[in-house]
Coordinates of C-alpha atoms and ligand atoms in Angstrom, one line a residue:
X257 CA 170.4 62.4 139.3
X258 CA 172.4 59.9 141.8
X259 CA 175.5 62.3 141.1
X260 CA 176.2 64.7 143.3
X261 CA 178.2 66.8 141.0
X262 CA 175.4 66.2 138.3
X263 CA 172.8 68.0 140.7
X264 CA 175.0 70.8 142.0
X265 CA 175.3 71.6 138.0
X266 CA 171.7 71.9 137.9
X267 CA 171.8 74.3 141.0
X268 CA 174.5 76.9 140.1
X269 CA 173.2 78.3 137.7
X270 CA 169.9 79.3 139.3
X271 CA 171.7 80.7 143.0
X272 CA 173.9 82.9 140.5
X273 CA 170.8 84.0 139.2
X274 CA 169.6 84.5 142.5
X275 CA 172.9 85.9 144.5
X276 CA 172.5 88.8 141.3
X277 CA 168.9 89.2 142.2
X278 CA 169.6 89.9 146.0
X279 CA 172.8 92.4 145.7
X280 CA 170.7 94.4 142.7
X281 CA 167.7 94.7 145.4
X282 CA 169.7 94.9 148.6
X283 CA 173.3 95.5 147.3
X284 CA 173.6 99.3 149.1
X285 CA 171.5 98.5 152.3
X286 CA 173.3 98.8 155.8
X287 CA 172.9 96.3 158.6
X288 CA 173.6 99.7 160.9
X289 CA 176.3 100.6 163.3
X290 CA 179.9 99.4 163.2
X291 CA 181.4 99.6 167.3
X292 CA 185.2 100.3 167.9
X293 CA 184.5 97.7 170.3
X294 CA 184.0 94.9 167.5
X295 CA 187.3 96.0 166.1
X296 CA 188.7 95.0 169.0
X297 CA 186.6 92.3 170.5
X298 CA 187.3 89.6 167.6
X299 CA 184.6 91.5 165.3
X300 CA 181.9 89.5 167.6
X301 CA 178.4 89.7 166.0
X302 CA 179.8 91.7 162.9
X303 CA 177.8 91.2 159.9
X304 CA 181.0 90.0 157.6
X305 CA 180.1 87.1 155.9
X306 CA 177.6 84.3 153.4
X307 CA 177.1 81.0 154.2
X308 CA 173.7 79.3 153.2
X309 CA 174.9 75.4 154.3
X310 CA 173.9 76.2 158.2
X311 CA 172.9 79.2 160.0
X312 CA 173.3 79.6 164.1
X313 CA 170.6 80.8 166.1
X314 CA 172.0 82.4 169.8
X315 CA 168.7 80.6 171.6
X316 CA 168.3 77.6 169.3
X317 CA 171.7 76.5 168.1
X318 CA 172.2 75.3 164.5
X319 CA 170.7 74.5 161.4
X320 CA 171.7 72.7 158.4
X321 CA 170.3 74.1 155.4
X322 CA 167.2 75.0 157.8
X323 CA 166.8 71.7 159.6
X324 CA 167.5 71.1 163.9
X325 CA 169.8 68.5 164.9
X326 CA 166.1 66.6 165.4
X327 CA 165.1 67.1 162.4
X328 CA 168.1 66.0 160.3
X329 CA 168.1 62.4 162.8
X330 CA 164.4 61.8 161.6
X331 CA 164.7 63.4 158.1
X332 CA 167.8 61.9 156.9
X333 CA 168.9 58.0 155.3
X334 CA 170.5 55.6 157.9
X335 CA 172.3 52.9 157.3
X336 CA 170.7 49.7 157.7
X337 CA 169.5 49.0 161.2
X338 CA 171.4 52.5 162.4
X339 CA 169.3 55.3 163.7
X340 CA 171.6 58.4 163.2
X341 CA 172.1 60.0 159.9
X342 CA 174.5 58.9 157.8
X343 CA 177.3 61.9 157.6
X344 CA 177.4 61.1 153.8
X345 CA 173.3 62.5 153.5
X346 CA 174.1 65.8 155.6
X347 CA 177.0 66.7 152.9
X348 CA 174.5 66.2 150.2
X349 CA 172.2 68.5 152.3
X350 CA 174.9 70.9 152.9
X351 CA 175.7 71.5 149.6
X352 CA 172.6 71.2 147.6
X353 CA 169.9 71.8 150.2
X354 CA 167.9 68.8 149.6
X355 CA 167.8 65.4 151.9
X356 CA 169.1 62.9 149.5
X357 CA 167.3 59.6 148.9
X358 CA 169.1 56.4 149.6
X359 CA 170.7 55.9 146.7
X360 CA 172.2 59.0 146.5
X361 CA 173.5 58.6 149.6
X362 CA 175.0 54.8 148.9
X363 CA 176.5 56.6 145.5
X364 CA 178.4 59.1 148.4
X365 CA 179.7 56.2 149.9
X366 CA 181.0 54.3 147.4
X367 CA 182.7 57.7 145.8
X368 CA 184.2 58.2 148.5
X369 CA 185.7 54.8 149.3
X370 CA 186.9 55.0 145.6
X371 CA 189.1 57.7 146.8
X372 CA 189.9 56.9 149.8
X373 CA 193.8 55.9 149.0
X374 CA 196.6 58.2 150.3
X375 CA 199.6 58.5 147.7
X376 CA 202.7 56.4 149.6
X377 CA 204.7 59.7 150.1
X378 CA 201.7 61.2 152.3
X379 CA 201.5 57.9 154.4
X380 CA 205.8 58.2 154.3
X381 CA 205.2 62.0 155.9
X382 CA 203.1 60.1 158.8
X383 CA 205.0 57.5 159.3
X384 CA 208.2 59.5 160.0
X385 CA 206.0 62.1 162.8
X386 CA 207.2 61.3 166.3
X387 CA 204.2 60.1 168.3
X388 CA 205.3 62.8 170.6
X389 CA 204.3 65.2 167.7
X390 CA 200.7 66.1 168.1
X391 CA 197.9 64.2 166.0
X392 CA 196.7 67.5 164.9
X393 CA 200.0 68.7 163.9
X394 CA 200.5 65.5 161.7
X395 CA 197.0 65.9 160.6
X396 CA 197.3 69.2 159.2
X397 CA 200.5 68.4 157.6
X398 CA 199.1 65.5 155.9
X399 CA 196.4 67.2 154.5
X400 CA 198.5 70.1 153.5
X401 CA 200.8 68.0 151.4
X402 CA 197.8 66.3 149.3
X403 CA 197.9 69.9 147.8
X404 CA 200.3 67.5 145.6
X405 CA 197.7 66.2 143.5
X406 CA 195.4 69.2 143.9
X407 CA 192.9 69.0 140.7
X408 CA 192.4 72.7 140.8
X409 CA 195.7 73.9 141.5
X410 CA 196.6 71.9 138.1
X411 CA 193.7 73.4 136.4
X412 CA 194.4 76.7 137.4
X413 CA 198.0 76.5 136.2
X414 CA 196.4 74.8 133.0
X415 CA 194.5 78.1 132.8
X416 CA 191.2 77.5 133.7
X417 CA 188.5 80.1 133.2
X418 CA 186.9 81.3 136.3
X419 CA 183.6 80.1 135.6
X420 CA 184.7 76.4 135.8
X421 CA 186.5 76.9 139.3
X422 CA 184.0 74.8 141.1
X423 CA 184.7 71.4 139.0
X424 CA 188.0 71.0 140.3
X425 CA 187.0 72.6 143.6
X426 CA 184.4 69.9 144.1
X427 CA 186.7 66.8 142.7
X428 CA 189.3 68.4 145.5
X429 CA 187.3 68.6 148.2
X430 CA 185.5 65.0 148.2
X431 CA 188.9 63.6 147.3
X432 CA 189.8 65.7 150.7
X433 CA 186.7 63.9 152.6
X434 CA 187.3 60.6 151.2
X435 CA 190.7 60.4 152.6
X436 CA 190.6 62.1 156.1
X437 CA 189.6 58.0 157.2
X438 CA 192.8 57.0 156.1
X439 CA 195.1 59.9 157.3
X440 CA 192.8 60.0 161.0
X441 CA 193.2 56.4 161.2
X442 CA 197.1 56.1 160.4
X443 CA 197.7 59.0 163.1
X444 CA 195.9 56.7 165.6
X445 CA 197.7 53.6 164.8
X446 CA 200.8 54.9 164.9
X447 CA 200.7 57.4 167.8
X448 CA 199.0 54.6 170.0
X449 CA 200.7 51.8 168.9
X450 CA 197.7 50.1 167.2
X451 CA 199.3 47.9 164.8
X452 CA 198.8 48.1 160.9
X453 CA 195.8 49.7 158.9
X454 CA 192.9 47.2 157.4
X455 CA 192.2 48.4 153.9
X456 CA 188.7 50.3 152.8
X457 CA 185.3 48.2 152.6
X458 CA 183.9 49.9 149.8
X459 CA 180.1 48.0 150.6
X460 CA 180.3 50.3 153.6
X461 CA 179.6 53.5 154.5
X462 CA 182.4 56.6 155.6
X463 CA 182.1 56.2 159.5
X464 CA 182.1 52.4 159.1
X465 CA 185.4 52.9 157.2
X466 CA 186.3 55.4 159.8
X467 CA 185.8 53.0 162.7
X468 CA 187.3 50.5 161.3
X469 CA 190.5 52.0 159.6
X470 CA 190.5 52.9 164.5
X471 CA 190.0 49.8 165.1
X472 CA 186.6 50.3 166.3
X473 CA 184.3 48.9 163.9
X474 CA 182.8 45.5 165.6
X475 CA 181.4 47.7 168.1
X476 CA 177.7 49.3 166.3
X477 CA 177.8 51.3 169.4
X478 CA 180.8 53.7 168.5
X479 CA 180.0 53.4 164.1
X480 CA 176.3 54.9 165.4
X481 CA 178.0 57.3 167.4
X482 CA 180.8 58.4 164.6
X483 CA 177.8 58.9 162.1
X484 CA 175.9 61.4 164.8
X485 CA 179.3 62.8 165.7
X486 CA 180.2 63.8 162.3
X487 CA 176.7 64.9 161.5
X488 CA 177.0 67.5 164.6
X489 CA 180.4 68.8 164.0
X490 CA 180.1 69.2 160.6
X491 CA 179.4 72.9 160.4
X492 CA 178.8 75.5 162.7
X493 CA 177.5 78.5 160.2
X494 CA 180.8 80.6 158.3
X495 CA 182.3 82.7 161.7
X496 CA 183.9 80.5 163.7
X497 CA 187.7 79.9 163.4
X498 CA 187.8 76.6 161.5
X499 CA 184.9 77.2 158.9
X500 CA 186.5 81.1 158.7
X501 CA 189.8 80.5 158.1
X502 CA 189.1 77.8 155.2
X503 CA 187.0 80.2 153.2
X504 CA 189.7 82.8 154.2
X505 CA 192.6 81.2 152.4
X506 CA 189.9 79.6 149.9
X507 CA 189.6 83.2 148.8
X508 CA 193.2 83.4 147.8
X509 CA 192.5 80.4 145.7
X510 CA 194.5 78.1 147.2
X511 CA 193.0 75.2 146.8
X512 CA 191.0 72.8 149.4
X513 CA 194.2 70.8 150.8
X514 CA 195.6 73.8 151.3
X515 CA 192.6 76.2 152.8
X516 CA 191.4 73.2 154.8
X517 CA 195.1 72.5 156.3
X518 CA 195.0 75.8 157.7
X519 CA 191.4 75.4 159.2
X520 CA 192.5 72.0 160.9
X521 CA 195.5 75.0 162.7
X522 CA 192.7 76.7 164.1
X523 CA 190.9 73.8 164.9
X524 CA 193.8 72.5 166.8
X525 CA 193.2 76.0 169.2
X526 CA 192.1 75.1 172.7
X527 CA 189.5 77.9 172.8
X528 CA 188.4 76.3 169.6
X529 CA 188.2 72.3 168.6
X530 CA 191.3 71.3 171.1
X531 CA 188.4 71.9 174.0
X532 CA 187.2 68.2 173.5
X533 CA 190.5 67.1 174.6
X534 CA 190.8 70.1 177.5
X535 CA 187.6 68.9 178.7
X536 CA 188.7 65.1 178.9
X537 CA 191.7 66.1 180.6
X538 CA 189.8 68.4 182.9
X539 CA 187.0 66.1 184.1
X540 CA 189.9 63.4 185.1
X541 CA 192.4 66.0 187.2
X542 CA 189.4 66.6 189.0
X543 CA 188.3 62.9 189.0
X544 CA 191.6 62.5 190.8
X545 CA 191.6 65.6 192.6
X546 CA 187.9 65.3 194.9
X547 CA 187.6 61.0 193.9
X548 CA 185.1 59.6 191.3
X549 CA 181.7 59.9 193.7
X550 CA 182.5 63.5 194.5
X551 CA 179.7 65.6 196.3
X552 CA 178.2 68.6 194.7
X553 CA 180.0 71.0 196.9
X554 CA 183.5 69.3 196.1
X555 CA 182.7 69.7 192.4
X556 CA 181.7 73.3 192.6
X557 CA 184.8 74.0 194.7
X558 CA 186.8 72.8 192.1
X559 CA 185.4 74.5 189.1
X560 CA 185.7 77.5 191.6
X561 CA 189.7 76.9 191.9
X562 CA 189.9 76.6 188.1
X563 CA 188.7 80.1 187.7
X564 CA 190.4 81.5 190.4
X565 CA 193.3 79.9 188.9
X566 CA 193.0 82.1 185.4
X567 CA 191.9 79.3 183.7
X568 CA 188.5 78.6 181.4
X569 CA 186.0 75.7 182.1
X570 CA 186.7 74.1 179.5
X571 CA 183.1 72.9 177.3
X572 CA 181.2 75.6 178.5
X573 CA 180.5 79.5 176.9
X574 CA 180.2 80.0 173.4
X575 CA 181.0 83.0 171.1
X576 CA 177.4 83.1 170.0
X577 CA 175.1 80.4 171.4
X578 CA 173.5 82.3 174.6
X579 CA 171.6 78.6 175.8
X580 CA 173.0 75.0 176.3
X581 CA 174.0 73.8 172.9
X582 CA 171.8 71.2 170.8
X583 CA 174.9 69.4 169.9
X584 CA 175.5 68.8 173.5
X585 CA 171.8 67.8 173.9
X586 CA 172.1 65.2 170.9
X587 CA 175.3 64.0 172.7
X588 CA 173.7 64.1 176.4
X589 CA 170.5 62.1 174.4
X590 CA 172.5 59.2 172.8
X591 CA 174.6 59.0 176.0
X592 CA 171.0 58.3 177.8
X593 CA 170.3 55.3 175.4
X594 CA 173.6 53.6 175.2
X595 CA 175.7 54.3 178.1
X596 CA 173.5 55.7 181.1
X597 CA 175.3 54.2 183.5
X598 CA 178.5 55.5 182.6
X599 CA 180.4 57.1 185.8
X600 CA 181.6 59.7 183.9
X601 CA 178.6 60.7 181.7
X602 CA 177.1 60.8 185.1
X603 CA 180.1 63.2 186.5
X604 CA 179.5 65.2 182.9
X605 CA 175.6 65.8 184.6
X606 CA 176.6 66.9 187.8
X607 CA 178.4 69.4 186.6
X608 CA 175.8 70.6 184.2
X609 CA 173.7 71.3 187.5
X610 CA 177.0 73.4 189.2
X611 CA 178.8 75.1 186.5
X612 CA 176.4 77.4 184.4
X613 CA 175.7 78.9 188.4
X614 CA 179.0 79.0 188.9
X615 CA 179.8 81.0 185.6
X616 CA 177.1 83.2 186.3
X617 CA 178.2 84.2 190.2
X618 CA 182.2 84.7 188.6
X619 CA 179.7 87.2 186.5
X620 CA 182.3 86.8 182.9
X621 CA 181.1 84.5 181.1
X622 CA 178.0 85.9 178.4
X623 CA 176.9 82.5 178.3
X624 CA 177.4 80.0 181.2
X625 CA 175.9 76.9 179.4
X626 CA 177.8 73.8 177.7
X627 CA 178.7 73.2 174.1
X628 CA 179.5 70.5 171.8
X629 CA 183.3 69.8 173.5
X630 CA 181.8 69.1 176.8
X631 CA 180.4 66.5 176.5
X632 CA 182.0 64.5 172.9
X633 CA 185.2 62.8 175.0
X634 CA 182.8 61.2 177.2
X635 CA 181.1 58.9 174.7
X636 CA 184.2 58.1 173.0
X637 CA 185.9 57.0 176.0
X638 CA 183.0 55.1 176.8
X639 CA 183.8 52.9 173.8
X640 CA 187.5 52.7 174.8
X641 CA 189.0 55.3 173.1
X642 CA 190.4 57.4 175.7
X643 CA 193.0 58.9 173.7
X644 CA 192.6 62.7 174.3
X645 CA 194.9 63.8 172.4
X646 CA 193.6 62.2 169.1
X647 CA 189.6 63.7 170.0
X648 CA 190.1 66.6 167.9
X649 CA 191.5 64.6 164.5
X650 CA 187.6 63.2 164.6
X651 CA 186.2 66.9 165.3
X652 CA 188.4 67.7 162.1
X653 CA 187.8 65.0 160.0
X654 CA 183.6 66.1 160.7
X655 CA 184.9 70.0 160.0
X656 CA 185.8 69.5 156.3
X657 CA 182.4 68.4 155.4
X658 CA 181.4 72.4 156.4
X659 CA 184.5 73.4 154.7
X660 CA 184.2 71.7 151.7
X661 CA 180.6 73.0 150.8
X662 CA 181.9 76.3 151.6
X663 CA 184.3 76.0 149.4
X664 CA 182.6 74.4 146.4
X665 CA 179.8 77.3 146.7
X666 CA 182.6 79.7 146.9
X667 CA 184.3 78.8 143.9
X668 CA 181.1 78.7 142.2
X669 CA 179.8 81.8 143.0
X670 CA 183.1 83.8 142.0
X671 CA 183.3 84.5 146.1
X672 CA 186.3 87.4 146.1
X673 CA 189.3 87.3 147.8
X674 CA 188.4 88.5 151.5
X675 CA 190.5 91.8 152.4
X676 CA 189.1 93.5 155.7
X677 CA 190.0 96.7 156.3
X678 CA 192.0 97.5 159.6
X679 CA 192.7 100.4 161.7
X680 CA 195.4 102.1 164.4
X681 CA 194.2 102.7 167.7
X682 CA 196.2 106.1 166.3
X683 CA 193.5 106.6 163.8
X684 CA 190.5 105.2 166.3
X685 CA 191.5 107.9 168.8
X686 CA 191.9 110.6 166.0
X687 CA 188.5 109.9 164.1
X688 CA 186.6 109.3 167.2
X689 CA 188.2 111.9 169.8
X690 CA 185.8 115.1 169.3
X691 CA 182.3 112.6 168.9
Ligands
LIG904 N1 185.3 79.6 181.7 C1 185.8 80.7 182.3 N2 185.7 82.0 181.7 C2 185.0 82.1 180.6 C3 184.4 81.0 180.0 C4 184.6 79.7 180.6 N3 184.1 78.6 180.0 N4 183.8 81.4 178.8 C5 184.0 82.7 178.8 N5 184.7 83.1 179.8 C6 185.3 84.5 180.0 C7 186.2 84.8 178.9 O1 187.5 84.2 179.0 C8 186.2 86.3 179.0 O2 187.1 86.7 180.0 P1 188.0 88.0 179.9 O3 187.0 89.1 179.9 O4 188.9 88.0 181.1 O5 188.8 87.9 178.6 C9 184.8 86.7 179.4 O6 184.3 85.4 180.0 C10 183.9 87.1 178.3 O7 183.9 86.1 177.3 P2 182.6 85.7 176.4 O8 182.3 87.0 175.6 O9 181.6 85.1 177.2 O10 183.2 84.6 175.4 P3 184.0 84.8 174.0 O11 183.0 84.9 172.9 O12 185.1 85.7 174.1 O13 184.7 83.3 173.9 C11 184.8 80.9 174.1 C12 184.0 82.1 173.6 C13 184.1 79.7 173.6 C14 186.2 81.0 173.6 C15 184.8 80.9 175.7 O14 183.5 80.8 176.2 C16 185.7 79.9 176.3 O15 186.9 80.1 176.4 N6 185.2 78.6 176.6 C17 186.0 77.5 177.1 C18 186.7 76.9 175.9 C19 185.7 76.1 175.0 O16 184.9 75.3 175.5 N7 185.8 76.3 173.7 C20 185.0 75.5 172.7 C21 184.0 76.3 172.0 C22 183.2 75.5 171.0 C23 184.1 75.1 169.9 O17 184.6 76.0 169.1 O18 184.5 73.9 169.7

């Protein structure tokens, strides 16, 4: 089929099949030893949680449904006369495990340009946000109040059975993808002063849409690098804050609006999707701090005083990635055929060379090497939007395409409401004490 929906249908079925197959074999197996120290480190490297859509390897990085960054650029359809995937092929991939064929792929686009419209009183919420309020902040609140015209929280008043939860899930969450363009682009223009919004070309793709609806779209340059910039943020396996917390509230049954307004919160964390704009900001203090031709030693000096002043370098470590990030390398790789001599993709190289040494001497960090936020502001400056503050709105609008499939498989495969248990350092100390 060219439907999406129509193919998932045929898919369900069998992984329900197969999820039953799994627990009955390996239900009562343990993955080993719980520390007291993952209770209170952030439950790093705890075994917690399913996610098929990508899976993140420590030395490799990610892969989508199996497939490198590498693979996905040669393996998935372009758009005509692009070379980056289109985002639209990767959800299809995300959620089905198949690379889609080009008409599939078109059928995404139009789909989603069908429902791209935001009801009036959404745009009215926007339109009354101080530009002083954060885009993320008005971002999340949009996207929380399309909860409005949630198909699955009408179904499940309606009374739904359980077994049909993913209909309504999946109508939700593409209406939720379909209009991030116009919510993300509205932000812009109004924060920044950039005038009114064109309407939807529905003959194009999402990230033509999305450039346009910036203000963007006449230059291939930055639609190209939208399409390999939502293809790389998209998902980032089920752990990390964003992708967690929408599955989190997911399992309440809230529906996507809701669970994916609360993943755009944690998004909006500087430790977590706010580092693309930290990183932005960073890289131009010290621009003006040590001038734009800087030596080597002036630049380590200054990373040096950003440690020494308590503070991270923003764009480098990573919670589980122990080598430089393949969505940095994607980044770094486009940035060497479109903008090489760029001043500050050059600055963003020098310090590649001086901060993973750096990192290591301070002797903290587990992993000293870049990832995906150190090097995204760069490429979108280079195309003149140098707009920190809106960097993470684009990093969010990628996010929901993870979140989404998450969701849908969720809801399909009766995924329980999550309920950790948790523990005093009272009881810690008691259980522990005499061992
Ligand atoms: N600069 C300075 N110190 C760093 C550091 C960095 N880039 N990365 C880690 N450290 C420090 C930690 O703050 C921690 O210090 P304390 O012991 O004083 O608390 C210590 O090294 C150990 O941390 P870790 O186990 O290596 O890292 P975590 O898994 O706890 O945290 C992350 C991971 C990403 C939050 C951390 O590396 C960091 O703060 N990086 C900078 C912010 C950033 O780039 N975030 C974006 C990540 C990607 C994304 O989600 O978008």
């Amino acid at each position: 089929p060219t439907s999406l929906k129509e193919r998932l249908a045929e898919l369900i079925p069998k992984e329900i099949e197969n999820v039953k197959a799994v627990r009955a074999a390996h239900g009562k197996k343990a993955f080993g030893p719980v520390l007291v120290d993952q209770l209170y480190g952030g439950m790093r490297g705890l075994p917690a949680l399913i996610w098929d859509g990508s899976v993140l390897d420590a030395e490799e990085g990610i892969r989508f449904r199996g497939k490198t960054i590498p693979e996905c650029q040669a393996l998935l359809p372009k758009a005509p006369g692009g070379t980056e995937p289109l985002p639209e092929a990767l959800f299809w991939l995300l959620l089905t495990g198949e690379v889609p064929t080009p008409e599939q792929v078109a059928e995404l686009s139009r789909d989603w340009a069908a429902r791209a419209a935001l009801p009036e009183f959404v745009e009215e919420i926007l339109d009354r946000c101080p530009p002083t309020l954060h885009p993320m902040s008005q971002f999340s609140l949009a996207v929380t109040a399309l909860n409005h015209n949630s198909a699955f929280a009408k179904a499940y008043q309606d009374g739904i059975s359980k077994k049909e939860y993913w209909g309504p899930t999946f109508e939700d969450s593409m209406d939720l993808i379909a209009k991030l363009p116009n919510i993300a682009g509205r932000i812009y223009r109004n924060v920044f002063g950039k005038g009114k919004l064109p309407a939807i070309d529905a003959s194009k793709d999402y990230s033509w849409n999305l450039a346009n609806l910036l203000g963007f779209s006449e230059s291939e340059g930055f639609v190209e690098l939208l399409r390999l910039y939502i293809t790389i943020h998209s998902d980032h396996e089920g752990g990390n804050v964003s992708a967690h917390t929408g599955k989190l509230v997911g399992s309440a049954l809230s529906d996507p609006f809701l669970a994916y307004g609360a993943a755009l919160n944690g998004l909006a964390g500087p430790l977590h999707g706010l580092a693309n704009q930290e990183v932005l900001i960073w890289l131009r203090k010290m621009q003006s701090t040590i001038g734009e031709d800087a030596t080597d030693e002036a630049v380590r000096e200054y990373v040096w005083s950003t440690l020494k002043g308590g503070q991270v370098v923003p764009g480098y470590g990573h919670a589980v990635l122990r080598k430089t990030d393949p969505r940095y390398t994607a980044q770094r790789e486009f940035a060497l055929k479109h903008l090489p001599d760029n001043k500050l993709f050059k600055l963003v190289g020098q310090i590649y060379n001086i901060v993973p040494d750096v990192l290591l001497e301070a002797g903290k960090a587990k992993n000293p090497w870049p990832n995906v936020d150190a090097h995204s502001g760069v490429l979108l400056t280079h195309y003149g939007m140098d707009q920190m503050q809106f960097y993470t709105v684009l990093f969010g609008v990628s996010r929901a395409f993870g979140v989404a499939a998450q969701l849908i498989w969720d809801r399909a495969l009766g995924a329980p409401l999550e309920r950790p248990k948790s523990y005093s350092t009272v009881a810690i100390d008691k259980m522990f004490k005499d061992k």
